[in-house]
């Protein structure tokens, strides 16, 4: 009797689950989803900017990468880490060994006092990674309206159309539109937030980091407009995320050529083998 009751209870539970699933599926299929501010006003990354590394034969613009590094160093590094990149990797951007050592030494990285064993900071070495500007996540959140600034090492790989996303975000700060205020007043930025339609939920804690022309002085004399700085740092962050991007493309062409040659060779071999077989049949 107990076993029968258990079976009936199990069947009843299964029926309820299936019924709930069926009702939910029918509702989702027949009733349109409520429109949200994110769906209505979120913008896809701008596509009107061309980067030198795009396309099948793209190349790094080393001068642009160096400018982007300077933007990161003088603007972005105040809040964002780059913990997947070591100072020695800057040699790939055309810096000499002496310049890499000088750049590393200009940064302070976590260390240990050899006399007391206490945590301290020391000048960076080429083997060190770019340090975080905050000692821990609690300090990072406290300094940024409870929003922990993300590490930027792989940011362009973590976002759709990563290079264009970074560029669009940096140049996309604006006042909320009147239509947004009228239709979705709850989606207006609150205290400490800033409106940016290229961000997923339209508002983010990061204030506009690039605010005026000349905020950074480029060594090659390029005029540092907001648009130029945004392009350069987007290119630099693409390099940090995919340093082998261009080399992979360069390797791909010989591989495709070999595969094409191997395919033709196999086709001619097949023709030769079957030609001999047909002659024997005849």
Coordinates of N, CA, C and O in Angstrom, one line a residue, residues 50-62 64-65 245-247 249-250 253:
X50 N 37.7 51.7 -38.6 CA 38.4 50.6 -39.2 C 39.7 50.5 -38.4 O 40.4 51.5 -38.2
X51 N 40.1 49.3 -38.0 CA 41.3 49.0 -37.3 C 42.2 48.3 -38.3 O 41.8 47.4 -39.0
X52 N 43.5 48.5 -38.2 CA 44.5 47.9 -39.1 C 44.6 46.4 -39.0 O 45.0 45.8 -40.0
X53 N 44.2 45.9 -37.9 CA 44.4 44.4 -37.7 C 43.2 43.6 -38.1 O 43.1 42.4 -38.0
X54 N 42.1 44.3 -38.6 CA 40.9 43.6 -39.1 C 41.2 43.0 -40.5 O 42.0 43.5 -41.2
X55 N 40.4 42.0 -40.8 CA 40.5 41.4 -42.1 C 41.5 40.3 -42.2 O 42.3 40.1 -41.3
X56 N 41.5 39.5 -43.2 CA 42.4 38.4 -43.4 C 43.8 38.7 -43.5 O 44.7 37.9 -43.3
X57 N 44.2 39.9 -43.9 CA 45.6 40.3 -44.0 C 45.9 41.5 -43.1 O 46.8 42.3 -43.4
X58 N 45.2 41.6 -42.0 CA 45.4 42.7 -41.0 C 46.8 42.7 -40.4 O 47.4 41.7 -40.3
X59 N 47.3 43.9 -40.0 CA 48.6 44.0 -39.4 C 48.4 45.0 -38.2 O 47.5 45.8 -38.1
X60 N 49.3 44.8 -37.2 CA 49.3 45.7 -36.1 C 49.9 47.0 -36.5 O 50.9 47.1 -37.2
X61 N 49.2 48.1 -36.1 CA 49.8 49.4 -36.3 C 50.6 49.7 -35.0 O 50.0 50.1 -34.0
X62 N 51.9 49.5 -35.0 CA 52.7 49.6 -33.8 C 52.6 50.9 -33.1 O 52.5 51.1 -31.9
X64 N 50.1 53.0 -33.2 CA 48.8 53.0 -32.5 C 48.8 52.3 -31.2 O 48.3 52.7 -30.2
X65 N 49.4 51.1 -31.2 CA 49.5 50.3 -30.0 C 50.3 51.0 -28.9 O 49.9 51.0 -27.7
X245 N 47.3 37.5 -32.7 CA 46.2 37.6 -33.7 C 46.8 37.7 -35.1 O 46.4 37.0 -36.0
X246 N 47.7 38.7 -35.3 CA 48.3 38.9 -36.6 C 49.1 37.7 -37.0 O 49.1 37.2 -38.2
X247 N 49.9 37.1 -36.1 CA 50.7 35.9 -36.4 C 49.9 34.8 -36.8 O 50.2 34.0 -37.7
X249 N 47.0 34.9 -38.3 CA 46.5 35.2 -39.7 C 47.6 34.9 -40.7 O 47.4 34.3 -41.8
X250 N 48.8 35.3 -40.3 CA 50.0 35.1 -41.2 C 50.2 33.6 -41.4 O 50.6 33.1 -42.5
X253 N 47.5 31.6 -43.9 CA 47.6 31.6 -45.4 C 48.4 30.5 -45.9 O 48.0 29.7 -46.8

